[in-house]
CSV table of C-alpha atoms in Angstrom, one decimal:
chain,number,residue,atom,x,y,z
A,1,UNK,CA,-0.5,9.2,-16.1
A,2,UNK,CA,1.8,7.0,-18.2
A,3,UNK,CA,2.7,4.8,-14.7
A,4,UNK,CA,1.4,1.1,-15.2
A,5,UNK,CA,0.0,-0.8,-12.4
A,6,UNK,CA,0.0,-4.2,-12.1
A,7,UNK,CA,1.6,-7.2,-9.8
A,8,UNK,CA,5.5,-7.3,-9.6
A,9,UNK,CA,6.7,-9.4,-12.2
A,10,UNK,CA,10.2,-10.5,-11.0
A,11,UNK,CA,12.4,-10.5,-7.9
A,12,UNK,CA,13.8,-7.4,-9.4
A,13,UNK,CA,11.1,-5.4,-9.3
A,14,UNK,CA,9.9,-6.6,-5.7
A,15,UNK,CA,13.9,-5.4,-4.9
A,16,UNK,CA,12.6,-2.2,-6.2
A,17,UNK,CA,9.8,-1.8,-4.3
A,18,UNK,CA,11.5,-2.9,-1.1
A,19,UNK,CA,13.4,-0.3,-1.2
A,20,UNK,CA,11.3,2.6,-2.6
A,21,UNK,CA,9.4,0.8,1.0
A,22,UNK,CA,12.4,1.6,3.3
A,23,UNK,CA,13.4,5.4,1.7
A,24,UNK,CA,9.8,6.3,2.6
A,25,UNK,CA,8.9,4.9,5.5
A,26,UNK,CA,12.3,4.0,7.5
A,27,UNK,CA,14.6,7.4,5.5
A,28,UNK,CA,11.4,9.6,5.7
A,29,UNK,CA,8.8,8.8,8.5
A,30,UNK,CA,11.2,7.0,11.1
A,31,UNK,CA,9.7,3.5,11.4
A,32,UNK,CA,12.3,0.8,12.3
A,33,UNK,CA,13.8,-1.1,9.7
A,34,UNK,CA,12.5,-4.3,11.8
A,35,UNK,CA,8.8,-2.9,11.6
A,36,UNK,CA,9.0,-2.1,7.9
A,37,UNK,CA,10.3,-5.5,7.2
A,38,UNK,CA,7.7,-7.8,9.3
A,39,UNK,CA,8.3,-11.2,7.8
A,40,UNK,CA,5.1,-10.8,5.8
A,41,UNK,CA,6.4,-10.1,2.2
A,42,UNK,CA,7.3,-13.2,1.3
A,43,UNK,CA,3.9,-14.3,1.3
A,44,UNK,CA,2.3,-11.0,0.0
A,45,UNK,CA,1.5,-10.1,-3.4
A,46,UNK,CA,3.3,-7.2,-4.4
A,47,UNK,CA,1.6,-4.4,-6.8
A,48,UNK,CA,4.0,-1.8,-8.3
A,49,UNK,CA,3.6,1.4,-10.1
A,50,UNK,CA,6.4,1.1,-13.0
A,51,UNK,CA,6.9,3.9,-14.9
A,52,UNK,CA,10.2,3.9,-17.6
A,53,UNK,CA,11.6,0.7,-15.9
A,54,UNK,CA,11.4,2.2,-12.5
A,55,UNK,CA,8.8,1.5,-9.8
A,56,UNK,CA,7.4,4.8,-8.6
A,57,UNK,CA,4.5,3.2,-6.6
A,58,UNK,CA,3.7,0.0,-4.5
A,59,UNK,CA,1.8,-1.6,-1.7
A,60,UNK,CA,1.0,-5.5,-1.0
A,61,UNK,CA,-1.4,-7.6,-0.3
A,62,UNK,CA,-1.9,-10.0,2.2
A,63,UNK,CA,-4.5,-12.8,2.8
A,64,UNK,CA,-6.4,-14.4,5.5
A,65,UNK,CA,-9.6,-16.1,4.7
A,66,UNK,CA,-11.9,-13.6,3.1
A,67,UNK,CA,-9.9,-10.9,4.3
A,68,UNK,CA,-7.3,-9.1,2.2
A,69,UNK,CA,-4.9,-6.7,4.0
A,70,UNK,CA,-3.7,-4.0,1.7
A,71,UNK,CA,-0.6,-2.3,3.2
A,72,UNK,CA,3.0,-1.0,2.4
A,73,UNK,CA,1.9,1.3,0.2
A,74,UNK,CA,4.5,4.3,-0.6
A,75,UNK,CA,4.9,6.6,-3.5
A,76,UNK,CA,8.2,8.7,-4.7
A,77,UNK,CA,8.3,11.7,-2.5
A,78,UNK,CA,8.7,13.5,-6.0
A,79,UNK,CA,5.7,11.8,-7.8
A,80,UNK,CA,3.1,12.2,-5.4
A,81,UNK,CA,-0.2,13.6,-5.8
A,82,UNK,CA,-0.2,12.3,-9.6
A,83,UNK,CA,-3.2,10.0,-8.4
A,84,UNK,CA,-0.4,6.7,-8.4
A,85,UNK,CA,-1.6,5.9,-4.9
A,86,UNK,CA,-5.5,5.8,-5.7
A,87,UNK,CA,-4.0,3.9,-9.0
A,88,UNK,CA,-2.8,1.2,-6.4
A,89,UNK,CA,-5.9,0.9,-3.9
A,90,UNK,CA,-8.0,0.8,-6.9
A,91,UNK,CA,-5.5,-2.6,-8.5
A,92,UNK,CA,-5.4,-3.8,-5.0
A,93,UNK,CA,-9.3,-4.1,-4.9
A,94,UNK,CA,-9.6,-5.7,-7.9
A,95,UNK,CA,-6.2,-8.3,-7.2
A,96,UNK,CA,-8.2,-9.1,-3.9
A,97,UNK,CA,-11.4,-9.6,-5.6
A,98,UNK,CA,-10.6,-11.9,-7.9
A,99,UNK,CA,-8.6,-13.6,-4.9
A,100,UNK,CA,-12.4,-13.9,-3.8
A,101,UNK,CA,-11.7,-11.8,-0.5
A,102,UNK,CA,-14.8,-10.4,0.4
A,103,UNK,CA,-13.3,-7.1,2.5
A,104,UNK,CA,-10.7,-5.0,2.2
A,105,UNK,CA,-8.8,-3.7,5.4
A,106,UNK,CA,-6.1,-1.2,6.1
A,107,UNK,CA,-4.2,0.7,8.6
A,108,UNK,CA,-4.3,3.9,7.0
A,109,UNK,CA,-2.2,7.2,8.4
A,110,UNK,CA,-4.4,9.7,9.0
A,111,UNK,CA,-2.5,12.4,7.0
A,112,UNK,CA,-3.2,10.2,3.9
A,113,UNK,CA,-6.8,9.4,5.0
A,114,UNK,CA,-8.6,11.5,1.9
A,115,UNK,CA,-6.9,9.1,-0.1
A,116,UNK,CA,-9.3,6.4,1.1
A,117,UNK,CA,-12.5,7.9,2.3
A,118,UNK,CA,-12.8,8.8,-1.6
A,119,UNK,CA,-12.0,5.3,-2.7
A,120,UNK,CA,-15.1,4.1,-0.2
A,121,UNK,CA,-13.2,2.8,2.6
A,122,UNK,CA,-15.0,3.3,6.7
A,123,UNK,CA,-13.2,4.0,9.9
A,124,UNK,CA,-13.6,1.1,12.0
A,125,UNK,CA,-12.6,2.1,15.8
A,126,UNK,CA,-10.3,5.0,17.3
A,127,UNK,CA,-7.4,6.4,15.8
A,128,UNK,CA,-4.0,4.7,17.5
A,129,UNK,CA,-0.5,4.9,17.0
A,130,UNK,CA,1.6,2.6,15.2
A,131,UNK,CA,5.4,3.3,15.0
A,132,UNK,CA,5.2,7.4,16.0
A,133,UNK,CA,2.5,7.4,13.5
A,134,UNK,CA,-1.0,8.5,13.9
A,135,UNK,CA,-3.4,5.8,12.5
A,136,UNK,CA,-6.9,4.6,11.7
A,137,UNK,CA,-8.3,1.2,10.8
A,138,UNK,CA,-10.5,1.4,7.4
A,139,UNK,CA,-12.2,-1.4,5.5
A,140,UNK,CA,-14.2,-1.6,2.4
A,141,UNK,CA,-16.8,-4.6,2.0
A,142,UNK,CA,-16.1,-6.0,-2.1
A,143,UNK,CA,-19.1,-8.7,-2.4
């Protein structure tokens, strides 16, 4: 995989990644554009998957005490399944760590579950629905 991973380095690349956001989950899954933008971003920190200039890859993170939230993350309908989304939980765990969170927590859809059970992360709870979508809490302890 030639895609780097890293934080957003400029406003435009978190432009990019804003929008990669609202093709894939307001164009694609049907969440509102009011849930996809919740007021959080400015205050996240933003991890892209840049490949040639372009980012092919993101989610955020976003802090409360110990506690990182990892969320937001989407992947080019035509790139997925090229490991770019275990790429980003996998930089999102280390950002957080060296944030000094001590857990990781997500609200991860259940279609894309796989995707972290086999990066370590537990169901905590029932599955519920979050904007039409089918949904399960999942945290990872990091200390």
């Amino acid at each position: 995989m030639a895609v780097e991973v890293r934080p957003a380095r400029d406003s435009r690349e978190i432009d990019q990644a804003l929008a990669l956001r609202e093709r894939v989950f307001v164009g694609e899954q049907g969440v509102t554009p009011a849930a996809e933008r919740d007021g959080r971003d400015g205050d996240a920190l933003h991890l892209v998957a840049v490949d040639r200039g372009a980012v092919v890859g993101t989610c955020r993170l976003t802090f409360s005490g110990t506690t990182v939230s990892l969320g937001r993350l989407a992947v080019e309908r035509t790139r997925r399944r090229e490991g770019i989304g275990a790429a980003l939980v996998s930089h999102g765990e280390h950002a957080a760590r060296q944030a000094g969170a001590q857990t990781i927590a997500l609200h991860a859809q259940v279609e894309i579950r796989e995707l972290y059970d086999a990066a370590g992360y537990v169901q905590r709870g029932r599955p519920f629905v979050e904007q039409g979508i089918d949904h399960v809490t999942m945290e990872k302890p990091l200390a």
